[in-house]
Short mmCIF file of C-alpha atoms in Angstrom, two decimals:
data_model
loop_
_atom_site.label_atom_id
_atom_site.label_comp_id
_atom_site.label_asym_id
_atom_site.label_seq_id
_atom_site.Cartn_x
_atom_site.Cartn_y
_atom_site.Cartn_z
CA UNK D 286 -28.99 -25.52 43.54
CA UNK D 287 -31.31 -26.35 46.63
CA UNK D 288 -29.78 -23.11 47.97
CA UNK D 289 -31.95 -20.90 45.66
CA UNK D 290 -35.27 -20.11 45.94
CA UNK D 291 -37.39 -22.34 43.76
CA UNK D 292 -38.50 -19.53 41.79
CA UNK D 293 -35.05 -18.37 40.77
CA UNK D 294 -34.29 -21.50 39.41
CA UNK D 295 -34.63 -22.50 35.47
CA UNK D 296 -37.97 -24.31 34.80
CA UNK D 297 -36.01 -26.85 32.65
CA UNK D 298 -33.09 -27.49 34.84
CA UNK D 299 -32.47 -31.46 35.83
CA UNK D 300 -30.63 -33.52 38.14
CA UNK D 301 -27.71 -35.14 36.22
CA UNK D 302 -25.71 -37.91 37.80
CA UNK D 303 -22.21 -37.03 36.39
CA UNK D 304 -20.89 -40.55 36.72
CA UNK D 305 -24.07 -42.14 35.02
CA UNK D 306 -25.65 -40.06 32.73
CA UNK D 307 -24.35 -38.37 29.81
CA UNK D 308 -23.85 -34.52 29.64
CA UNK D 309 -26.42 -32.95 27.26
CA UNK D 310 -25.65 -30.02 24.50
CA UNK D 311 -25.91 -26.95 25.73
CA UNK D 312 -26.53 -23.89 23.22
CA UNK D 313 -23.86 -21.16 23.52
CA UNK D 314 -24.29 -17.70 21.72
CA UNK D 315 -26.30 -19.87 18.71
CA UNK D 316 -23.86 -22.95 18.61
CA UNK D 317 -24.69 -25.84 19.90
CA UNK D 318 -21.82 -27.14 22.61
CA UNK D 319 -21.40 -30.94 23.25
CA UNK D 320 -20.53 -30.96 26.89
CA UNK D 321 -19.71 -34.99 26.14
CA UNK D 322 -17.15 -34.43 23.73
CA UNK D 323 -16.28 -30.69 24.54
CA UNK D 324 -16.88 -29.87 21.03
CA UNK D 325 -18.75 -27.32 19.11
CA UNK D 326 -21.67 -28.97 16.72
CA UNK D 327 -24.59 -27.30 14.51
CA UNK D 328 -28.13 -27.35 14.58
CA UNK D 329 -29.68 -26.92 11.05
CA UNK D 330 -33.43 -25.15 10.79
CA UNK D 331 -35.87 -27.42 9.07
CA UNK D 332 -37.91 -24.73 8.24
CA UNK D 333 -39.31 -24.45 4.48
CA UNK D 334 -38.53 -21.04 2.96
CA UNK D 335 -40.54 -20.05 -0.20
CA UNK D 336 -38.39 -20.51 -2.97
CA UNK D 337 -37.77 -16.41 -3.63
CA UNK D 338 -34.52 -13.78 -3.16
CA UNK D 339 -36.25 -13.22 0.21
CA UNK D 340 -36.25 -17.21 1.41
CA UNK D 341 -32.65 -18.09 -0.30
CA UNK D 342 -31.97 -15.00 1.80
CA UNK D 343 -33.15 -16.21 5.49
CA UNK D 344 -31.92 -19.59 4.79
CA UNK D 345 -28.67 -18.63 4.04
CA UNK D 346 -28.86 -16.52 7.07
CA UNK D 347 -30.04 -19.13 9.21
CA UNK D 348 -26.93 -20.64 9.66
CA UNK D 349 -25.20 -18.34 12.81
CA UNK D 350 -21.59 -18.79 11.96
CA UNK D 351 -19.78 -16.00 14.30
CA UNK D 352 -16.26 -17.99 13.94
CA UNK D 353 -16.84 -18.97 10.12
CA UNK D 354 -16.30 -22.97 11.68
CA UNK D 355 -18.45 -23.43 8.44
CA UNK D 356 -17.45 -20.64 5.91
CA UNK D 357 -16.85 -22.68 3.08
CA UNK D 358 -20.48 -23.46 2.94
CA UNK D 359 -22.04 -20.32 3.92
CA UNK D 360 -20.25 -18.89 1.26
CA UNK D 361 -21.31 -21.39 -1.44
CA UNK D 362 -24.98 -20.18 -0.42
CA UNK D 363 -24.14 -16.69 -1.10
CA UNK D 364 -22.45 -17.47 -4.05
CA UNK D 365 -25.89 -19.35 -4.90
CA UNK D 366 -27.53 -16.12 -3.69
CA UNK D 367 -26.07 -14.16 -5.82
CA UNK D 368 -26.46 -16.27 -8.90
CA UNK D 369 -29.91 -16.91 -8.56
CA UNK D 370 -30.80 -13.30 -8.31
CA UNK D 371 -29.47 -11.93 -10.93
CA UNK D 372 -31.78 -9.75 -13.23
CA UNK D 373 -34.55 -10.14 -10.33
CA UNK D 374 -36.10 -6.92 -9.15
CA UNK D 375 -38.70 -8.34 -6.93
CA UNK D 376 -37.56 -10.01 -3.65
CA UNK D 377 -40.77 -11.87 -3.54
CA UNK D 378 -41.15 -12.60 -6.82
CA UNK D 379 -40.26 -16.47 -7.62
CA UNK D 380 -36.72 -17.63 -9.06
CA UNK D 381 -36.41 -19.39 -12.05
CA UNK D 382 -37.76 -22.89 -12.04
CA UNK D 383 -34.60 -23.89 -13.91
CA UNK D 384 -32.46 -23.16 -11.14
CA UNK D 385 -34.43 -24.58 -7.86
CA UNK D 386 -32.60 -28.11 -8.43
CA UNK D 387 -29.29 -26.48 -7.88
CA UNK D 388 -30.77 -24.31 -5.11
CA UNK D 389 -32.63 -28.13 -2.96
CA UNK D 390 -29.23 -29.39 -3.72
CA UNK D 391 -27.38 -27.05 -1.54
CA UNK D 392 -30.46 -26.64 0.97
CA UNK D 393 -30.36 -30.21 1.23
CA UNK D 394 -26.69 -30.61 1.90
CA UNK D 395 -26.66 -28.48 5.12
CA UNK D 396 -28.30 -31.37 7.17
CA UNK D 397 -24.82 -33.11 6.64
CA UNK D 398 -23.48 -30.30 9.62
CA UNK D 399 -25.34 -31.60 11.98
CA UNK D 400 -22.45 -34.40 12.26
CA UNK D 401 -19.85 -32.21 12.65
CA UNK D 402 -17.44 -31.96 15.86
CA UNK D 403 -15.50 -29.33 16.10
CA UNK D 404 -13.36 -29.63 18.94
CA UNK D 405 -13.26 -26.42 21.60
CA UNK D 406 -10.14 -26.20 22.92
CA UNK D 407 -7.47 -24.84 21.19
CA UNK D 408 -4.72 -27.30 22.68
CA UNK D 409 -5.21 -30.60 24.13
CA UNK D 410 -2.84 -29.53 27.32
CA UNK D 411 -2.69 -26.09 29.30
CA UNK D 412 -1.81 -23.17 27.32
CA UNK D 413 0.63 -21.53 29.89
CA UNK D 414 2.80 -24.97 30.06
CA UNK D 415 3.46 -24.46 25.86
CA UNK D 416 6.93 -23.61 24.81
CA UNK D 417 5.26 -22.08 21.96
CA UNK D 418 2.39 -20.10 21.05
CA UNK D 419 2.29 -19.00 17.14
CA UNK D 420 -1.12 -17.77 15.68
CA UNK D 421 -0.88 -18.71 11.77
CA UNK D 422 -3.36 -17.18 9.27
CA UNK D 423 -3.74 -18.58 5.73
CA UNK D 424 -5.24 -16.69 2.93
CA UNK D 425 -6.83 -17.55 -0.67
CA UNK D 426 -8.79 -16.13 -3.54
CA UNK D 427 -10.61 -17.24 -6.90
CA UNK D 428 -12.79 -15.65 -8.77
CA UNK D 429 -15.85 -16.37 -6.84
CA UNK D 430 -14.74 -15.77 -3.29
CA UNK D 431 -11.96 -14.28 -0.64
CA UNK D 432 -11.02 -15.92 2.08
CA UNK D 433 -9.04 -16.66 5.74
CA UNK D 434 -8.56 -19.17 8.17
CA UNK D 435 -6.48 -18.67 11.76
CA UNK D 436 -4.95 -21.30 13.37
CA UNK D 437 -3.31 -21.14 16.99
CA UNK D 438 -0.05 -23.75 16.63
CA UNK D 439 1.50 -24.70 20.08
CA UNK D 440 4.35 -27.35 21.01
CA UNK D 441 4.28 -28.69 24.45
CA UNK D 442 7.29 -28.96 26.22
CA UNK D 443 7.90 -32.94 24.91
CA UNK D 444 8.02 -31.31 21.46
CA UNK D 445 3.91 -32.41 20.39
CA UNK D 446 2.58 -29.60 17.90
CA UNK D 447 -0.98 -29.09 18.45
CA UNK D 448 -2.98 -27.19 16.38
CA UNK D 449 -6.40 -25.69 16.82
CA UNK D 450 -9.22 -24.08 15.00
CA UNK D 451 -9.32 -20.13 15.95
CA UNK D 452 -11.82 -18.37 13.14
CA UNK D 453 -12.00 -17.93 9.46
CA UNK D 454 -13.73 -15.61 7.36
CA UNK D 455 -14.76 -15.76 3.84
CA UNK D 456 -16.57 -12.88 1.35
CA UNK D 457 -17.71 -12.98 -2.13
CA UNK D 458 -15.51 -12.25 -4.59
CA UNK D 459 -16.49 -7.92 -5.55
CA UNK D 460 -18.24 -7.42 -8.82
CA UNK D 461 -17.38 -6.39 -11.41
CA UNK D 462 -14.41 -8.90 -11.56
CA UNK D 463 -11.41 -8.04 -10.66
CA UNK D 464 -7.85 -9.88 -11.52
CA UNK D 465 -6.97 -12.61 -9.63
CA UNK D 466 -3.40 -10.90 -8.00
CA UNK D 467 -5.58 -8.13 -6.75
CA UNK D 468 -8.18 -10.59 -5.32
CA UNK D 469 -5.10 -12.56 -3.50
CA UNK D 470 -4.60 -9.23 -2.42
CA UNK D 471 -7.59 -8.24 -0.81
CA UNK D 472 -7.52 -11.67 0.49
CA UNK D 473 -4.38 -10.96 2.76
CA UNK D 474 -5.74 -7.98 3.80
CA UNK D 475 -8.96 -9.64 5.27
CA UNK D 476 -6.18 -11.74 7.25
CA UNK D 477 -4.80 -9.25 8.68
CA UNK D 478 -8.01 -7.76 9.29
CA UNK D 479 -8.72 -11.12 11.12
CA UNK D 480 -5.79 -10.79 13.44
CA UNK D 481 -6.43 -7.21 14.49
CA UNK D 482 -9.51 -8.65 15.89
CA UNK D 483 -7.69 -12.19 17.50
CA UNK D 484 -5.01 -10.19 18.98
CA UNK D 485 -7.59 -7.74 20.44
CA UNK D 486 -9.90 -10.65 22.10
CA UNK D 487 -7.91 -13.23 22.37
CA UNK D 488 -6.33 -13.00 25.91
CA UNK D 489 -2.86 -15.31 25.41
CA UNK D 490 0.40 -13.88 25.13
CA UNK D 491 1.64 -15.06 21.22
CA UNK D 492 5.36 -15.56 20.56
CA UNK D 493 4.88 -14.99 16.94
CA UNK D 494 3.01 -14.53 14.23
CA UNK D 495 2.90 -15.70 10.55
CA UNK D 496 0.86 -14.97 7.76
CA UNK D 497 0.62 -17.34 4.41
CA UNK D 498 -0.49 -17.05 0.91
CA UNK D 499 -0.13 -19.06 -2.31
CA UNK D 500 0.53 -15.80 -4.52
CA UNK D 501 3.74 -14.72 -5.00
CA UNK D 502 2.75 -11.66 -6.62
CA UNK D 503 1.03 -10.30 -3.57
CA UNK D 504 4.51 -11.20 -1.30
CA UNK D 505 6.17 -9.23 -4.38
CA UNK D 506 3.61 -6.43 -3.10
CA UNK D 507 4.71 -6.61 0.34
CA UNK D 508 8.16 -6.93 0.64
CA UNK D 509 8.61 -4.30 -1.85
CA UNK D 510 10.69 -0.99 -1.51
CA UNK D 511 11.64 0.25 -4.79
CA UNK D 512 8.55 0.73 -6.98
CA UNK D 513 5.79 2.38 -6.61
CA UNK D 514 1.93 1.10 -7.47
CA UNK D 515 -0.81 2.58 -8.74
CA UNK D 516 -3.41 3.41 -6.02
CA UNK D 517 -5.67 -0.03 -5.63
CA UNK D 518 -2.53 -1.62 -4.49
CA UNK D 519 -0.72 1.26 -3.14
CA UNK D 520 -3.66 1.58 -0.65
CA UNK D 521 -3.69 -2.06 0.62
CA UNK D 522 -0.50 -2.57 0.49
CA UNK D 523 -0.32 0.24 2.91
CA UNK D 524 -2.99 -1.58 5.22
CA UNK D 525 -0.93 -4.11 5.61
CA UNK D 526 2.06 -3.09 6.77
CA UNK D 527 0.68 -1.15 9.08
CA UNK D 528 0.19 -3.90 11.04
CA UNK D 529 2.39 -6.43 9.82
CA UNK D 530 6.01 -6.90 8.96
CA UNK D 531 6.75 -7.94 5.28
CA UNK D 532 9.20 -11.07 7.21
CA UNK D 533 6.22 -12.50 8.54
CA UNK D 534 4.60 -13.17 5.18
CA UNK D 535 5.44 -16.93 3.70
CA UNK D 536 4.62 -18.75 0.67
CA UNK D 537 2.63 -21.87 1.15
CA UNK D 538 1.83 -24.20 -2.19
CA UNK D 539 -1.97 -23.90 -2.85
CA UNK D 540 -2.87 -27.93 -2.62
CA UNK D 541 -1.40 -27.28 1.42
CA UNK D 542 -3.31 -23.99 1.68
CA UNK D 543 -6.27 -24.50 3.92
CA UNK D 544 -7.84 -21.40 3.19
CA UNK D 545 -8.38 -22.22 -0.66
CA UNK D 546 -11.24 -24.69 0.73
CA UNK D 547 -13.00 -21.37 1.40
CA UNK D 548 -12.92 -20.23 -1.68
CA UNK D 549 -14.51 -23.06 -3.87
CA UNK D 550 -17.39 -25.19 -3.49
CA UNK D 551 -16.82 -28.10 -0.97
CA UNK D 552 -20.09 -30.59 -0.10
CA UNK D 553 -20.87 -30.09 3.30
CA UNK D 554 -20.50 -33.95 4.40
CA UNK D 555 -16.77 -33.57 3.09
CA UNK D 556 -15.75 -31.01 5.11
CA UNK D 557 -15.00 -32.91 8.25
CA UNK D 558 -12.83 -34.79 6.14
CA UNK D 559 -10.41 -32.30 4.92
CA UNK D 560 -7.65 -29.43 6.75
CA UNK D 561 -10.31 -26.87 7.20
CA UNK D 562 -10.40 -27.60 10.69
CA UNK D 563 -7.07 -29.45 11.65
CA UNK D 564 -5.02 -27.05 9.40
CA UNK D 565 -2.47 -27.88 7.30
CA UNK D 566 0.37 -30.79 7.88
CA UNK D 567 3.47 -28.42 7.93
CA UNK D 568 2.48 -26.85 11.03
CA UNK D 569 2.69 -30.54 12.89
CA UNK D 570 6.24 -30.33 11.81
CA UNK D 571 9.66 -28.46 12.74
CA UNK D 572 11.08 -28.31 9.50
CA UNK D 573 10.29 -25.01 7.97
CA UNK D 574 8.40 -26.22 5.18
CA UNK D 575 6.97 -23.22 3.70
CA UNK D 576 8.68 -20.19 1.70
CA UNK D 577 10.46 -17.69 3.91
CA UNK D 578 11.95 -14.80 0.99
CA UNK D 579 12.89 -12.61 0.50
CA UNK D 580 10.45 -12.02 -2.42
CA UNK D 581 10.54 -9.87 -5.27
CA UNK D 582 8.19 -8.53 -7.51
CA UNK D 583 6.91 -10.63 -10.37
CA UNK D 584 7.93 -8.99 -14.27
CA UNK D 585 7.65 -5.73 -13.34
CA UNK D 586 7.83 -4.50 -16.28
CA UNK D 587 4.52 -6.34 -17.18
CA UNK D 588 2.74 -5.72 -14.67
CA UNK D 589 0.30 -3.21 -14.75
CA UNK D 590 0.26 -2.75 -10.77
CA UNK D 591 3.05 -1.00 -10.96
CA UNK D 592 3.39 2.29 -12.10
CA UNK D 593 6.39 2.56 -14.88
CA UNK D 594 9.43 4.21 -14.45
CA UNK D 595 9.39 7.63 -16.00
CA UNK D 596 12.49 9.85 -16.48
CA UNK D 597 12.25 13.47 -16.49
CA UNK D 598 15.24 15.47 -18.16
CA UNK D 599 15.34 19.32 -17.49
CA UNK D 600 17.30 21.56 -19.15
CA UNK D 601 18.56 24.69 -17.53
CA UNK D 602 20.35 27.42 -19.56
CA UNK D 603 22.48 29.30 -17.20
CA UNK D 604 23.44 32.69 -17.68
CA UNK D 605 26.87 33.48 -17.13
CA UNK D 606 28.62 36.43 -16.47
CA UNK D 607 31.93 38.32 -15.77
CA UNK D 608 32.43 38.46 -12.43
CA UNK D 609 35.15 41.32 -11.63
CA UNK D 610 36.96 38.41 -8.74
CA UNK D 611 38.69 37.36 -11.93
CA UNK D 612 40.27 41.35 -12.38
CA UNK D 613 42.24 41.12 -9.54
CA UNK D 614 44.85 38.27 -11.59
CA UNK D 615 45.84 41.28 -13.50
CA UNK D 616 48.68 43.08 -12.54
CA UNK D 617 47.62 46.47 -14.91
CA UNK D 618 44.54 48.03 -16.30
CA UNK D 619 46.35 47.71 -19.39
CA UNK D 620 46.96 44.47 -19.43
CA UNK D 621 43.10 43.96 -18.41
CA UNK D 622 41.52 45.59 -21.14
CA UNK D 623 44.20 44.23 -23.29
CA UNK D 624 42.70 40.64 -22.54
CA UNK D 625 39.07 41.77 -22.82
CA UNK D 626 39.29 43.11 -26.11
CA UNK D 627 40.68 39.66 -27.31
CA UNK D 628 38.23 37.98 -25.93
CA UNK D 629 35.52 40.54 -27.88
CA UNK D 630 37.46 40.17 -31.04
CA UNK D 631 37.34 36.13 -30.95
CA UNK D 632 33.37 36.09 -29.87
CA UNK D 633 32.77 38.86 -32.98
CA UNK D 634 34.59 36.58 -35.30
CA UNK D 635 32.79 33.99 -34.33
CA UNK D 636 29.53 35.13 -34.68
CA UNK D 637 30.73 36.30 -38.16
CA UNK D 638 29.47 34.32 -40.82
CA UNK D 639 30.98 35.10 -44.25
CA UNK D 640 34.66 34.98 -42.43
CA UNK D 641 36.23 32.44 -43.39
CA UNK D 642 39.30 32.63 -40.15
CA UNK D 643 37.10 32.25 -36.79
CA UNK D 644 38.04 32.22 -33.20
CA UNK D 645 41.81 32.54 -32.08
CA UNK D 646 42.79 32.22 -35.77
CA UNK D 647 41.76 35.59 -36.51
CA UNK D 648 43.25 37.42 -34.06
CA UNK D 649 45.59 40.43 -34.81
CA UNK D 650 48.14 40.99 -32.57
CA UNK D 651 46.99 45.12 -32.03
CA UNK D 652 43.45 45.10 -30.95
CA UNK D 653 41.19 47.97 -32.29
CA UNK D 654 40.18 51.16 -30.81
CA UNK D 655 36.46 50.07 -30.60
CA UNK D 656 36.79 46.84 -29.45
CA UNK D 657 39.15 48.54 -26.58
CA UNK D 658 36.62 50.54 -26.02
CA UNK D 659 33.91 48.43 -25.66
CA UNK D 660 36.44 46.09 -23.22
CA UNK D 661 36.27 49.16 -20.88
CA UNK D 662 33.08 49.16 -20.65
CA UNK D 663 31.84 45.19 -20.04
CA UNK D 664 34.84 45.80 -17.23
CA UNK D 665 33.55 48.67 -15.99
CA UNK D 666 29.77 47.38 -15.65
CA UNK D 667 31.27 44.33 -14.01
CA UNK D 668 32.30 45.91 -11.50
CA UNK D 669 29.25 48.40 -11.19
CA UNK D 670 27.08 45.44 -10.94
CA UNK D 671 28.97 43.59 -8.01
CA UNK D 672 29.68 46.41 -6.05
CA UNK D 673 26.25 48.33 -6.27
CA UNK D 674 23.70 45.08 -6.91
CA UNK D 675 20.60 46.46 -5.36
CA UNK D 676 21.17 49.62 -6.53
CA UNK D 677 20.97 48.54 -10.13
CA UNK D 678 18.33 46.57 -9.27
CA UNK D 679 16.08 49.79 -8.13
CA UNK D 680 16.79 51.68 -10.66
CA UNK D 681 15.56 49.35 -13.50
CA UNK D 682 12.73 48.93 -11.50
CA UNK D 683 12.04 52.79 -11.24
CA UNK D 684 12.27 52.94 -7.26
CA UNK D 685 14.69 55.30 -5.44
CA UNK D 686 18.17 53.13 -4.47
CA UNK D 687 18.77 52.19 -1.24
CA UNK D 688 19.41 54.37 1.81
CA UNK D 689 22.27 52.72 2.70
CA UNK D 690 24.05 53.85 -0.42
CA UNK D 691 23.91 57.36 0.62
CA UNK D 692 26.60 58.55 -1.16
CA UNK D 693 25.23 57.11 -4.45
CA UNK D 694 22.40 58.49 -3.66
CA UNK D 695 23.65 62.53 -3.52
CA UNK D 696 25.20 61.98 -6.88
CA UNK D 697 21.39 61.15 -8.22
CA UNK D 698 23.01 58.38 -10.48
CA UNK D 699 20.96 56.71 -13.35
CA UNK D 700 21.46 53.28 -15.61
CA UNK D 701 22.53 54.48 -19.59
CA UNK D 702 21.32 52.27 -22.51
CA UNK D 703 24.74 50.46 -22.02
CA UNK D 704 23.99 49.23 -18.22
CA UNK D 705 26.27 51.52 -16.89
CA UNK D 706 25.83 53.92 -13.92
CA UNK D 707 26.22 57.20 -14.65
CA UNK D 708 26.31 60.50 -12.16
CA UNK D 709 23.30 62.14 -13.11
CA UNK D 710 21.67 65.28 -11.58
CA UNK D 711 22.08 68.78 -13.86
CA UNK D 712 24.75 67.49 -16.11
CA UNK D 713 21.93 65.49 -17.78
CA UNK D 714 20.34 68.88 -19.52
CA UNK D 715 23.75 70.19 -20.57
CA UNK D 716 24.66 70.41 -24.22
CA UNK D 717 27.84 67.53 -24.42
CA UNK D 718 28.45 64.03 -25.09
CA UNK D 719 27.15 60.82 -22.88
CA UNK D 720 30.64 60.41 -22.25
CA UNK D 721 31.80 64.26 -21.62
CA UNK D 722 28.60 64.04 -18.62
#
């Protein structure tokens, strides 16, 4: 330091002998860094806050908690937060005297973080000389709050598993209530929310990595791929697996969840004391401790996540009609309107009501001159139809036919009451039968 200019230098900096005296604590971005230990510790502010919305507000805001090291009991003051101002209108306007006991009780408790140490490092050993490098995120819900805890798990090359503290993040639990599945819910996606932002800054290469929760109604959710939910879950279900794969979602019980700590009310001096900061035992383990799946969903048919199977039956009528293909397995005309007129007389008889001989069983052997008749003409409009389509279809409609049917066209031709195309022109003013023109 004797190389800059006296001026330039800090107006608090000291001479430390590093093999004598001990390393102070340095503040970093509003922690408080142990050089000593290489550990993170907290600094509480001793300042008294009038006891309104506004001053629960600053204290609870006081505490700078960028890596939620202390979310469990950040979040038990915005629980309180939220409890004690209820009905209040006035920010400055004092809380309840029946409720500043619970509120010193809680203020009081924060002066048991000043003993934390939360160690720095992620690993005790160089990161690069790991065989493995797994980031593992845990995630929890109640009714009160959501929240998620990240946990970088390496194994040296001797086979020690080292786990450190990464970040966590915790929110109140949205009002009005919601059920607890779709709280678990929201819950994993603030996990994945979490990693988005790990795997952004964090600048280490991860071999995997693995997501747990203690609801197996939200790994129901995710690994699904036949039903379809309403939108709440629909939408976060989406969120998730657009980041995630539904194979790197595990069950974990909920006494070895770490992240459950974050949603319930912990005293501060206890927290050193549980796996909010070491994480959970399984990870200091090989054997595969924690659910793998495949998962399905939970009573589907009770749940009202899921939307309900609905069947839809349509019911066409289809129209059916001689086509004049089936002509051509006759060997005569005769024999062709000989068949026709059968079927007529069966259809007639069946339609008949008062007869008591239907269908086939009715039949005569000699069919009659009007039902030969009428066979003549349901094969002759078959075969209109098929062979001149469009032009039937323009003259119903009133329009001219089609210029590529010129020939029809010169013979001026026109659709009777029966459907059948006559020759029209002149003929139609003359004094003789339909027929006869």
């Amino acid at each position: 330091m004797e190389a800059f200019p006296t001026e330039d230098r800090a107006k608090d900096l000291k001479d430390l002998d590093l093999g004598v005296d001990p390393l102070p604590v340095q503040r970093s971005l509003g922690l408080c860094w142990d050089l000593q230990s290489d550990s993170f510790t907290y600094h509480v502010p001793k300042d008294s806050k009038p006891f309104t919305c506004r001053g629960v507000l600053s204290t609870v805001n006081s505490l700078y908690d960028p890596l939620g090291l202390v979310a469990p009991i950040v979040m038990q003051g915005k629980a309180l937060l939220r409890e004690l101002s209820c009905g209040m209108k006035d920010w400055d306007e004092p809380l309840p005297p029946e409720k500043h006991e619970k509120w010193v009780l809680w203020k009081n408790s924060l002066q048991a973080l000043e003993s934390l140490q939360i160690p720095r490092c992620y690993s005790s050993g160089t990161l690069s000389t790991m065989r493995l490098k797994e980031l593992c995120i845990f995630s929890d819900a109640s009714l009160i709050a959501i929240g998620a805890v990240a946990y970088l798990h390496t194994v040296s090359c001797d086979g020690q598993h080292h786990v450190g503290f990464v970040m966590a993040k915790s929110k109140l639990a949205p009002r009005p209530a919601h059920t607890v599945p779709r709280l678990e819910l929201c819950a994993a996606v603030l996990s994945v929310e979490m990693y988005e932002l790990i795997r952004d800054e964090l600048d280490i290469k991860l071999d995997s990595v693995k997501f747990h929760t203690d609801s197996r109604i939200v790994l129901g959710y995710i690994h699904n791929t036949s039903r379809r939910f309403h939108m709440y879950v629909a939408n976060r279900v989406t969120r998730i697996r657009a980041s995630t794969q539904p194979n790197q979602w595990h069950y974990i019980q909920t006494e070895l969840n770490p992240a459950d700590q974050a949603t319930r009310f912990i005293p501060a001096a206890d927290l050193q004391n549980t796996t909010w900061f070491s994480g959970p035992h399984l990870l200091y383990s090989d054997i595969e401790s924690h659910g793998t799946g495949p998962f399905t969903l939970i009573e589907p048919e009770e749940d009202k996540e899921i939307c309900p199977k609905v069947k839809v039956l349509k019911t066409t009528t289809l129209t059916s009609q001689l086509s004049s293909e089936r002509f051509e397995r006759f060997s005569s005309w005769t024999t062709l309107c000989r068949v026709i007129s059968r079927l007529i007389h069966v259809t007639r008889s069946l339609k008949q009501k008062t007869n008591g001989q239907k269908g086939w069983k009715s039949f005569s052997e000699t069919p009659s001159v009007q039902e030969l008749t009428q066979a003549k003409e349901v094969i002759i409009r078959a075969v209109q139809q098929d062979t001149y389509k469009e032009a039937f279809k323009n003259l119903k409609e009133g329009r001219q036919t089609n210029t590529k049917c010129d020939i029809l066209r010169k013979l001026n031709p026109v659709v009777d009451e029966d459907d059948l195309l006559r020759v029209g022109g002149r003929l139609s003013s003359a004094d003789l039968t339909e027929n006869e023109k």
